[in-house]
Coordinates of C-alpha atoms and ligand atoms in Angstrom, one line a residue:
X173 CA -94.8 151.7 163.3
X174 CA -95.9 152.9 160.2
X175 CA -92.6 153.6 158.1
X176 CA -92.5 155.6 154.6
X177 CA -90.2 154.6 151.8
X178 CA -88.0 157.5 152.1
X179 CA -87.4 157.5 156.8
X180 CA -86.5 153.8 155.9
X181 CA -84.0 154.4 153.6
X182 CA -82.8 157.5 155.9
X183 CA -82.4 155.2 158.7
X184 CA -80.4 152.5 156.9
X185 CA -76.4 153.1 157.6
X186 CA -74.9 155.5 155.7
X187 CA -72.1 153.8 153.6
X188 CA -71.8 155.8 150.7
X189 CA -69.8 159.2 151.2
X190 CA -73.2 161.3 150.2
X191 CA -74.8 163.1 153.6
X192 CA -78.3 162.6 153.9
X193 CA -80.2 166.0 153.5
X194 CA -81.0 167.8 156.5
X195 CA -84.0 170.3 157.0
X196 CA -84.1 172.9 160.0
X197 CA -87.5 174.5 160.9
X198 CA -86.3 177.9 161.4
X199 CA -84.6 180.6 159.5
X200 CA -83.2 182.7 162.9
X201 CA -79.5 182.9 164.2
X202 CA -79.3 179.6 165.6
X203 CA -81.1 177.5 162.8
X204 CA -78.6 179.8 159.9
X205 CA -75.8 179.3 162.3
X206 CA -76.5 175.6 162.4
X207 CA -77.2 175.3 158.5
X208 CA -74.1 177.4 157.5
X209 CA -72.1 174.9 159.5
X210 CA -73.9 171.7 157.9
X211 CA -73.6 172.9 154.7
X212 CA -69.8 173.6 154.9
X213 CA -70.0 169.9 156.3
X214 CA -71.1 168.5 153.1
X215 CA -74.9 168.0 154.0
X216 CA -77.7 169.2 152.0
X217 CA -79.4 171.4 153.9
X218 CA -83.2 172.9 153.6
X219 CA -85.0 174.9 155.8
X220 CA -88.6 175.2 156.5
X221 CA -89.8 178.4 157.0
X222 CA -93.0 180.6 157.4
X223 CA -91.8 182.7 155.1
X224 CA -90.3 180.6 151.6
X225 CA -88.9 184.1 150.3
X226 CA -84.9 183.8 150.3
X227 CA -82.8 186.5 151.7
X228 CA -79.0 187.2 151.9
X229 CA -78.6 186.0 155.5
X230 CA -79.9 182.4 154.2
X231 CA -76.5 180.0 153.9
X232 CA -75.9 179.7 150.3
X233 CA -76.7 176.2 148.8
X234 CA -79.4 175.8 151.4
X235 CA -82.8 175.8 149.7
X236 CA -86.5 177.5 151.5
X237 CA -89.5 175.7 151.6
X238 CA -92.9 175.8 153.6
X239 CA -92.3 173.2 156.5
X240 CA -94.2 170.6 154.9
X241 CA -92.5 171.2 152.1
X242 CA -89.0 170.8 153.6
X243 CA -90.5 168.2 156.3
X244 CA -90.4 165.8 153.3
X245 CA -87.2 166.1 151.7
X246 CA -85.3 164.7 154.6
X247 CA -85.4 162.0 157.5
X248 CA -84.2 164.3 160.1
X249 CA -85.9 167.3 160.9
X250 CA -83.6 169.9 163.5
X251 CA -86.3 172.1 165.3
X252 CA -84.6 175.5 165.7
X253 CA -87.9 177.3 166.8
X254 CA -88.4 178.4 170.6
X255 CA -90.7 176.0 172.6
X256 CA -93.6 178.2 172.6
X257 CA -93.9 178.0 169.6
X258 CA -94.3 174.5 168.8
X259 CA -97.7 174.2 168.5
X260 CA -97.4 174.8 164.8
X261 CA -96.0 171.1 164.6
X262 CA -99.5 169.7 165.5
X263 CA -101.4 169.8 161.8
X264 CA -97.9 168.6 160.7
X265 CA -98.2 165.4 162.9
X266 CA -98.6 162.7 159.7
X267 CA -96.0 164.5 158.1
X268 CA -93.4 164.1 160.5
X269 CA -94.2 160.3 161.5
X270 CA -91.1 158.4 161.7
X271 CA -88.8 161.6 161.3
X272 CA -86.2 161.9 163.9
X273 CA -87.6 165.4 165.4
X274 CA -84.3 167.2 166.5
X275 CA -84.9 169.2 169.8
X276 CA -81.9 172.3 170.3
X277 CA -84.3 174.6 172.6
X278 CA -83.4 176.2 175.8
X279 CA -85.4 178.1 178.2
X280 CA -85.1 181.3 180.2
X281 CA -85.1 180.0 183.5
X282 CA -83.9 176.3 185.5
X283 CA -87.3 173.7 185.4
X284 CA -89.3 176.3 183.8
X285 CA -91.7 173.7 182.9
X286 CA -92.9 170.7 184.2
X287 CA -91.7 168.6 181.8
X288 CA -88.2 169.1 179.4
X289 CA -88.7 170.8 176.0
X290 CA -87.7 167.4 174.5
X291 CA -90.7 165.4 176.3
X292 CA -93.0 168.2 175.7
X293 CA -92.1 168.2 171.7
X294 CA -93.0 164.3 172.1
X295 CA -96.2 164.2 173.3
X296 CA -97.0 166.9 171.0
X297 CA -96.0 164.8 168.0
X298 CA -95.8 161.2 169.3
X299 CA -95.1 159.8 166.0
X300 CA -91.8 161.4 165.6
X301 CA -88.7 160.2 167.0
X302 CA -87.6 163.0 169.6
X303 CA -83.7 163.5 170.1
X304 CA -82.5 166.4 172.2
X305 CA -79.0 167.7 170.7
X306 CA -77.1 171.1 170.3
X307 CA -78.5 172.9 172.8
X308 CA -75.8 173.4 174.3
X309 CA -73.6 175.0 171.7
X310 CA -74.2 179.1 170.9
X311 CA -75.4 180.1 167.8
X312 CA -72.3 182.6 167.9
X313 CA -69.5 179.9 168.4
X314 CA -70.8 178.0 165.5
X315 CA -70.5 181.3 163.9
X316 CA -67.2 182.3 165.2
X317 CA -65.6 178.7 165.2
X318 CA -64.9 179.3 168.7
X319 CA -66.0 175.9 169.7
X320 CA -63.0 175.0 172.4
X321 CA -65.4 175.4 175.2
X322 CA -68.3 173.9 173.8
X323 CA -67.2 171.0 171.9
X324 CA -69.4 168.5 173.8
X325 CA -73.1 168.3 172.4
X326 CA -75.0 166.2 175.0
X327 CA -77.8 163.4 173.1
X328 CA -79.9 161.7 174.6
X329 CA -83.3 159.9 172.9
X330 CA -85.2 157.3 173.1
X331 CA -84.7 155.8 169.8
X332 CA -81.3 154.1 169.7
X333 CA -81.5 154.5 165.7
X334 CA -82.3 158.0 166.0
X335 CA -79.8 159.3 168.7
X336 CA -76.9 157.2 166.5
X337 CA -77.9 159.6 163.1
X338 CA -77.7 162.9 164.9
X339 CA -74.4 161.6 167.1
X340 CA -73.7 161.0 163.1
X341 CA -74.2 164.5 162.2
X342 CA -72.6 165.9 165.8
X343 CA -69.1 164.0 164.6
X344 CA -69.2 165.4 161.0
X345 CA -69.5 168.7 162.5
X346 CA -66.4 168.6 164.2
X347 CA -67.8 168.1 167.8
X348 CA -68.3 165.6 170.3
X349 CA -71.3 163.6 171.0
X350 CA -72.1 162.8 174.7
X351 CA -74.3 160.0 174.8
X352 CA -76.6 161.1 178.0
X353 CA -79.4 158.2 178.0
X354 CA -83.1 158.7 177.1
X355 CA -85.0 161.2 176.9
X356 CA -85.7 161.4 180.7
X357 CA -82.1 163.4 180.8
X358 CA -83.7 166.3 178.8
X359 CA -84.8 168.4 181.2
X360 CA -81.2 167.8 182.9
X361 CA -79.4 168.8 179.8
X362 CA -82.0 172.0 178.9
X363 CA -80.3 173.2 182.7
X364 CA -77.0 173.2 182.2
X365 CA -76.5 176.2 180.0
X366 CA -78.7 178.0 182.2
X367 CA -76.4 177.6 185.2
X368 CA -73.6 179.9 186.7
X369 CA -70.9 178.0 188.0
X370 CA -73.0 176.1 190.3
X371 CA -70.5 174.2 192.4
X372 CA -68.7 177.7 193.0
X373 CA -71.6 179.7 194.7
X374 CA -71.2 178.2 198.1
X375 CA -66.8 178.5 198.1
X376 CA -66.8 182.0 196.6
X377 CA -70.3 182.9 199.0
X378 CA -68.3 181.6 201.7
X379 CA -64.8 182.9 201.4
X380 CA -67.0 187.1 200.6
X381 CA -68.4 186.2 204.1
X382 CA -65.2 185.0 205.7
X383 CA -64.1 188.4 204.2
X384 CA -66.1 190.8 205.1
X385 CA -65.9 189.4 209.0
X386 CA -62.4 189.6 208.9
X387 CA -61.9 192.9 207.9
X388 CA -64.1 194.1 210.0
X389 CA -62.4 192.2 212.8
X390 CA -58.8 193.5 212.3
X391 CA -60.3 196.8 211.3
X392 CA -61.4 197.4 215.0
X393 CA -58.3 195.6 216.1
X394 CA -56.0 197.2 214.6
X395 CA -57.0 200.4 213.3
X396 CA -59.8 201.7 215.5
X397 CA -59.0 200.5 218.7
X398 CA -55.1 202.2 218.4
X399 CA -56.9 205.1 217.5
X400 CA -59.3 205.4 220.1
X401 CA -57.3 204.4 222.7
X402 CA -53.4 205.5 221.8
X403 CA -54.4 208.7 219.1
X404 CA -52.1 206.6 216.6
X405 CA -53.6 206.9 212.9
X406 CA -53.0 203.5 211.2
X407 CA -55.8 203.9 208.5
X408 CA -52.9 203.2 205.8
X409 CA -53.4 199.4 207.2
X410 CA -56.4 199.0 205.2
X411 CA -54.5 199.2 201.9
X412 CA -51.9 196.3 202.7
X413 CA -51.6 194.8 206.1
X414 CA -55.6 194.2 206.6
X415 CA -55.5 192.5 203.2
X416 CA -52.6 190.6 203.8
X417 CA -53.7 189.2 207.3
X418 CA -57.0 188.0 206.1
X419 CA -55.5 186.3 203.0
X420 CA -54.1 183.6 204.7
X421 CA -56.8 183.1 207.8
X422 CA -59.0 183.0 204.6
X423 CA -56.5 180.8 202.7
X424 CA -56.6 178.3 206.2
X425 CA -60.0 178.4 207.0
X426 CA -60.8 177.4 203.2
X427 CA -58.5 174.6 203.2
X428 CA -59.1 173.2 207.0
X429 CA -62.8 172.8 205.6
X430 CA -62.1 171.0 202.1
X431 CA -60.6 168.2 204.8
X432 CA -63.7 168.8 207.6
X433 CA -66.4 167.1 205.4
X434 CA -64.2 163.8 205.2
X435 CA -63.9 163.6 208.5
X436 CA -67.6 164.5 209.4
X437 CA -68.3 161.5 207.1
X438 CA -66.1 159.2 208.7
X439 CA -67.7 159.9 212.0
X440 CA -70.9 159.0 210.7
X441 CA -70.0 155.9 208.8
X442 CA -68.1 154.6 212.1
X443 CA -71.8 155.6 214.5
X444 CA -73.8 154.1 211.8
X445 CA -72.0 151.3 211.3
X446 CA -72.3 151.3 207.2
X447 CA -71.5 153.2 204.5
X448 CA -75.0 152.1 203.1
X449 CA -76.7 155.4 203.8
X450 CA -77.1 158.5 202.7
X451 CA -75.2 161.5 204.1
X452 CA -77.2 164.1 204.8
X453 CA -77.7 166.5 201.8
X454 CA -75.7 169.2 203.4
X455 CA -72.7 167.2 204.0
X456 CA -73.4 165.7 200.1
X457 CA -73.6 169.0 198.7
X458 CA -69.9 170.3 200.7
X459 CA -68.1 167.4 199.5
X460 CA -69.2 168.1 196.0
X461 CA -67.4 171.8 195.9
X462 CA -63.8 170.8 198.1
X463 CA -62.0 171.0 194.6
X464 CA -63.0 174.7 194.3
X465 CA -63.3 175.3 197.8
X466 CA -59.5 174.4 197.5
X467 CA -58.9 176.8 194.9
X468 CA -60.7 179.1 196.2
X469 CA -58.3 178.9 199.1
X470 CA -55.3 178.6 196.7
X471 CA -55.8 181.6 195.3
X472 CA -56.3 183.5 199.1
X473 CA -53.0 181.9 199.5
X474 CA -51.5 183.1 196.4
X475 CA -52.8 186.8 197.2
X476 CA -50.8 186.9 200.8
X477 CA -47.8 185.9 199.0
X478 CA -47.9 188.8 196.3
X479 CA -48.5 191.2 199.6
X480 CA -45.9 189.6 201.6
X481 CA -43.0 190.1 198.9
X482 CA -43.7 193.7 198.9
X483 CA -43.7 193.8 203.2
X484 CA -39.8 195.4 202.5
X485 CA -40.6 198.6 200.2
X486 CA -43.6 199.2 202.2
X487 CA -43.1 203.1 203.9
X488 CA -44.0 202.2 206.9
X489 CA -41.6 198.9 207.4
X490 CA -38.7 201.1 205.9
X491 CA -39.5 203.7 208.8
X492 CA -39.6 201.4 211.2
X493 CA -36.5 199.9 210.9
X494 CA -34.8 203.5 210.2
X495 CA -36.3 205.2 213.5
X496 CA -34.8 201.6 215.2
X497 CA -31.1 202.0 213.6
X498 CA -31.3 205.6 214.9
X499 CA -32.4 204.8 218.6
X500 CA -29.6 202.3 218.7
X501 CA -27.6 204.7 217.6
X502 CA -28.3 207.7 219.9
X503 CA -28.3 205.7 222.6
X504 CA -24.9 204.2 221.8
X505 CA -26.6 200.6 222.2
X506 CA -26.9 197.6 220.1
X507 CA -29.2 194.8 220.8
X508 CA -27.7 191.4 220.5
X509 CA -29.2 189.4 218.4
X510 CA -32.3 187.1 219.8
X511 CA -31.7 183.8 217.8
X512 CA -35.0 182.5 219.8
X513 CA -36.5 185.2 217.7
X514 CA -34.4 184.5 214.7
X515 CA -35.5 180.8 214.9
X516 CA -39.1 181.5 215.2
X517 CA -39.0 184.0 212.2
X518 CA -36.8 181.5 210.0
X519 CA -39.0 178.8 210.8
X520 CA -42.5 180.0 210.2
X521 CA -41.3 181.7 206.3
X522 CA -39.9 178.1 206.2
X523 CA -43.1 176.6 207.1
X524 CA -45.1 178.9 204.9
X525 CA -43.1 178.4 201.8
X526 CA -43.6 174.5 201.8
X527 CA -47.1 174.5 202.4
X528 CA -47.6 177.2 199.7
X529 CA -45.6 174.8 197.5
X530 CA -47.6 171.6 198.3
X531 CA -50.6 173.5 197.7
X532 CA -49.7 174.7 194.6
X533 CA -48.8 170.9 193.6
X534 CA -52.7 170.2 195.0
X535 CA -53.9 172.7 193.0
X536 CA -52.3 171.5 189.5
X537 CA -53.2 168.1 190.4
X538 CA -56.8 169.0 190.4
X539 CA -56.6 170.6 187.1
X540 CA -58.5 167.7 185.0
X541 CA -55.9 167.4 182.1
X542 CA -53.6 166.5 185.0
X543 CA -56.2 164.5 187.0
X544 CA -57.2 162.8 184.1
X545 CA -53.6 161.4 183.8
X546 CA -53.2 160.1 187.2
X547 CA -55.0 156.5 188.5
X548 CA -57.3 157.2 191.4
X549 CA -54.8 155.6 193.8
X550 CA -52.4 158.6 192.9
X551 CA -55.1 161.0 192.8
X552 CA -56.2 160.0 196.7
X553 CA -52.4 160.0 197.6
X554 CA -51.9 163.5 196.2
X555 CA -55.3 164.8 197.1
X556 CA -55.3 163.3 200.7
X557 CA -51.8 162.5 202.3
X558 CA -50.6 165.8 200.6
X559 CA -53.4 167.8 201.6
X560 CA -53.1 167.1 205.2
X561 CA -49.2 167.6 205.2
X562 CA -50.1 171.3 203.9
X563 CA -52.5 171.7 205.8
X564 CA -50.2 170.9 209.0
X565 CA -47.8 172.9 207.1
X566 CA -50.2 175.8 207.0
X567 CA -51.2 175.3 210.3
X568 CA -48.1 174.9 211.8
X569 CA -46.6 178.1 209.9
X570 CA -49.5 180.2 211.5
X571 CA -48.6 178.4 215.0
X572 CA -44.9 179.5 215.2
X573 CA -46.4 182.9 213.3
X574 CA -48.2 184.0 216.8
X575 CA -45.1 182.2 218.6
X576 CA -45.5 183.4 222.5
X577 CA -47.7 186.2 221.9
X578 CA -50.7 183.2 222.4
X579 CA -51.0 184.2 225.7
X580 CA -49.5 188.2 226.1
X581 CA -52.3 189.4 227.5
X582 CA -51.0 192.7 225.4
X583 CA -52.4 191.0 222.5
X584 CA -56.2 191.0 222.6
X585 CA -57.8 194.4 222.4
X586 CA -61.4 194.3 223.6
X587 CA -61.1 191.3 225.1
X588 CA -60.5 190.4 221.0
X589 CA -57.7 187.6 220.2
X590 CA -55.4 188.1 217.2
X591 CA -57.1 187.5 214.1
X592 CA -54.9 184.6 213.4
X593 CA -56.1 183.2 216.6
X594 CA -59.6 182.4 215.1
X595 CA -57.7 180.9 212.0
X596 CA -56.6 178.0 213.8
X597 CA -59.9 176.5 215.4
X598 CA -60.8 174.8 212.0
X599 CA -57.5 173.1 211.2
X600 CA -56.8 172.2 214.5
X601 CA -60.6 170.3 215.0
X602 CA -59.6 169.2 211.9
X603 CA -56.2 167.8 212.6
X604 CA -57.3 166.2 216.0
X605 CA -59.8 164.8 215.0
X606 CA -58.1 162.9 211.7
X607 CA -55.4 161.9 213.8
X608 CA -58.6 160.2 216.5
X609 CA -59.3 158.7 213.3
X610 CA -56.1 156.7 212.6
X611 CA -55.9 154.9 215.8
X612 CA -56.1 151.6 214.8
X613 CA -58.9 150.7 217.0
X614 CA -60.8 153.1 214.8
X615 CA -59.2 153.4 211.2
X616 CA -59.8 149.3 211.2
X617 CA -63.5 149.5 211.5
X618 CA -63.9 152.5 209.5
X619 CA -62.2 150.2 207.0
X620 CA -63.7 147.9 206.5
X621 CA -66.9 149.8 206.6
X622 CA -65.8 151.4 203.6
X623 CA -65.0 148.0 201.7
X624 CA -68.5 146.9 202.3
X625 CA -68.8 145.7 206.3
X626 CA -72.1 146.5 207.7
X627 CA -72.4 146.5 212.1
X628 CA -76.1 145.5 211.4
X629 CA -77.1 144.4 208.0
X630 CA -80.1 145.5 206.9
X631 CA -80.4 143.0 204.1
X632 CA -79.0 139.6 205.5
X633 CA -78.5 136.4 203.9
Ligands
NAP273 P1 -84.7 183.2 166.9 O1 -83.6 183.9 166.2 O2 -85.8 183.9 167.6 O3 -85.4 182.3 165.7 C1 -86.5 181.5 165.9 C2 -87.1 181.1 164.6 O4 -88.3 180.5 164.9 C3 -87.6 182.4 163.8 O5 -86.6 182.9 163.1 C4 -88.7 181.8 163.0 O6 -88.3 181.2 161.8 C5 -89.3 180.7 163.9 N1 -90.6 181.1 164.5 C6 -90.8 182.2 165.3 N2 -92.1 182.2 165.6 C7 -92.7 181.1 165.0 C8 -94.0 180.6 165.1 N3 -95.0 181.2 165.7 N4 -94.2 179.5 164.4 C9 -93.3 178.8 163.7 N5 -92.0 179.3 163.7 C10 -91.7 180.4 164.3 O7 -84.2 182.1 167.9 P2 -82.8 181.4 167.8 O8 -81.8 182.1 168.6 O9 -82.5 181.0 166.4 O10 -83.1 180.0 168.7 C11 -83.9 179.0 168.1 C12 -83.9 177.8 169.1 O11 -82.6 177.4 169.3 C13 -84.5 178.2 170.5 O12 -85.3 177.1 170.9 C14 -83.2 178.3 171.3 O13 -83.5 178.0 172.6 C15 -82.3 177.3 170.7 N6 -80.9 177.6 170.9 C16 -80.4 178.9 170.5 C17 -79.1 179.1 170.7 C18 -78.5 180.5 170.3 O14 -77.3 180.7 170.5 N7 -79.2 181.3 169.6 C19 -78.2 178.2 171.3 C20 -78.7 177.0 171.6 C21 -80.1 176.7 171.4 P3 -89.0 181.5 160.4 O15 -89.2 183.0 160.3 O16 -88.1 181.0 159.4 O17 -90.3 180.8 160.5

């Protein structure tokens, strides 16, 4: 490779405290915001520019020049200049040999191109060294110094040499260099800011649909079937008792199917008699989302125990029980107390206040400053043994909930169970079918499938 005097000495280690001089190609918000922060850094910083004329909004100490110009003062050259336009680079090409070309670009839109900004920049001037950096810090953070969320600048290069000098500069700045690979992770990298909470979409999707069929569901239970069939207006339901019955179905559903993909997979593993192949791409993509899929159904959970505590101020609950006191009283009749009742009642809050508890416990332990603390045998004891006691605690507290009304033919209205009913069907396969699964003459094969043991090796010795 055909080395200058000055990239050579650029390259060597820095050991003296002097910062090598950077130049940006670029004078808009992210190449100032990026300059003002180098600058205040300790490096010399110049910035090549179509225009050399200096104006106010240029960092003060950092110097203008034509991008030749500034090309040649420095080994490292950061490219804050939208992909499109790049093709300004090309007459530039013998210029920049040997440079370490610094990629920060994003684009509008996931795999907008065929190839990553990064490789693009490469093949356009193959004698630089091409490191993508930055882009996932804001112009406006490095502005603001509000750089808690984005403290981690992905790298990633094909040049070892190169990818160490900008890591260099990431440290100096105060942030956190990822070391992602070669260039081949660009395109990867040039994504992630463009996404939107891509492991949520499916729990939150999932939970507005569970929703939306609920309400619906207890709406023509409980509102428009009294209605139509008893003249009784129970509209006012809508505001707290609708909410606060599909809360926890939502809650139960959520949390029967963070545990349903595990078990899927262990049925698969134990037919196919390996662990060696893939899961289908469905089942991959569901186990990727059961932490928020779990939060997501930690925070239904949460929401049915704000509406329960306020069940006693409610209107209608206080008339209720008034209009019962009165009746007792004009008929000169107490009724003695049903402790069957009393048990059932006693023992379903009971059941529902230590499964809320558990799953608040599940829910800290996947926070990651708390994850990060535990080993992964803790982590699988929290995350499974606890999750199935709440779940059988959750399950079990909707259970003794519907008590004998199960099978009161009094309580489905168009041929329509409780809502509560339909709660159950996914813990319940789920709970069956993971207790299948520990009978020894099935949790010993599965196993040892999962420390390695194939049924029929595809590879044998
Ligand atoms: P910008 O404000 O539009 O600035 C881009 C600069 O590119 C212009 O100021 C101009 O500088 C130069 N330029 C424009 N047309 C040119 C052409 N035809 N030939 C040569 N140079 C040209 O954009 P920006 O927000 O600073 O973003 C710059 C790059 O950083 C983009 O690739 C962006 O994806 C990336 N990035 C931005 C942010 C952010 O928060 N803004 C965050 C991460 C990454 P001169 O007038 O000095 O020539």
């Amino acid at each position: 490779m055909n080395k200058n005097s000055s990239n050579t000495m650029a390259l060597a280690p820095n050991t003296s405290n002097k910062r090598e001089t950077v130049c940006i190609f670029g004078t808009g918000d992210f190449g100032r915001a990026l300059g003002r922060k180098m600058i205040q850094s300790g490096y010399p910083v110049v910035f090549g520019s179509r225009s050399t004329q200096t104006s106010s909004l240029i960092p003060k100490g950092a110097e203008v020049f034509s991008h030749a110009e500034a090309a040649q003062k420095a080994a490292i050259i950061i490219l804050a200049i939208q992909r499109q336009h790049y093709n300004f680079l090309i007459p530039l090409a013998e210029i920049l040999r040997g440079k370490v070309l610094v990629d920060v670009s994003n684009n509008l839109k996931i795999n907008q191109y065929p190839e990553s900004n990064a490789e693009y920049l490469a093949q356009l001037v193959p004698g630089a060294k091409v490191v993508k950096a930055f882009n996932t810090v804001s112009a406006w953070a490095l502005q603001s110094g509000t750089l808690d969320a984005s403290r981690q600048v992905f790298v990633c290069g094909d040049d070892m040499e190169a990818k160490q000098m900008v890591m260099d500069i990431v440290r100096a700045l105060g942030l956190t260099p990822v070391d992602q690979g070669s260039l081949l992770a660009a395109q990867e990298i040039e994504n992630y800011p463009l996404q939107l909470f891509p492991m949520w979409k499916f729990p939150i999707l999932l939970s507005l649909a569970l929703t939306a069929f609920f309400f619906f569901y207890c709406l023509a239970r409980n509102v428009i079937y009294p209605y139509v069939y008893e003249n009784k207006d129970f509209s006012f339901f809508i505001a707290i008792s609708i909410p606060n019955r599909i809360c926890p179905i939502v809650a139960l559903i959520l949390l029967a199917l963070v545990y349903l993909p595990g078990v899927l997979a262990a049925i698969i593993q134990l037919y196919r008699g390996t662990k060696y192949r893939r899961f289908p791409d469905w089942l991959d993509k569901w186990m990727l989302c059961r932490k928020q899929l779990g939060l997501v159904a930690l925070a239904f959970a949460s929401l049915h125990v704000l509406y329960t505590l306020v069940i006693p101020i409610r209107s209608f609950v206080r008339w209720r029980l008034g209009s019962q006191i009165i009746s007792q009283a004009l008929n000169n009749k107490t009724e003695p107390l049903n402790t069957t009742n009393a048990w059932l009642s006693d023992s379903y809050l009971a059941l529902g206040i230590l499964g809320f508890f558990l799953f608040v416990l599940l829910g800290i332990t996947s926070l990651p400053s708390v994850s990060n603390n535990v080993n992964w045998r803790e982590f699988q004891f929290v995350q499974s043994k606890l999750g199935y006691l709440t779940l059988i605690l959750c399950t079990a507290h909707t259970l003794v909930y519907g008590g004998n009304r199960f099978l009161s033919p009094s309580s489905y209205r168009w041929y329509l169970p409780n809502a509560y009913m339909l709660s159950l069907i996914f813990p319940c396969i789920v709970l069956v079918v993971k207790f299948v699964l520990i009978l020894p003459c099935l949790d010993k094969p599965l196993t040892r499938i999962r420390q390695g043991w194939e049924r029929n090796p595809q590879y044998s010795e």
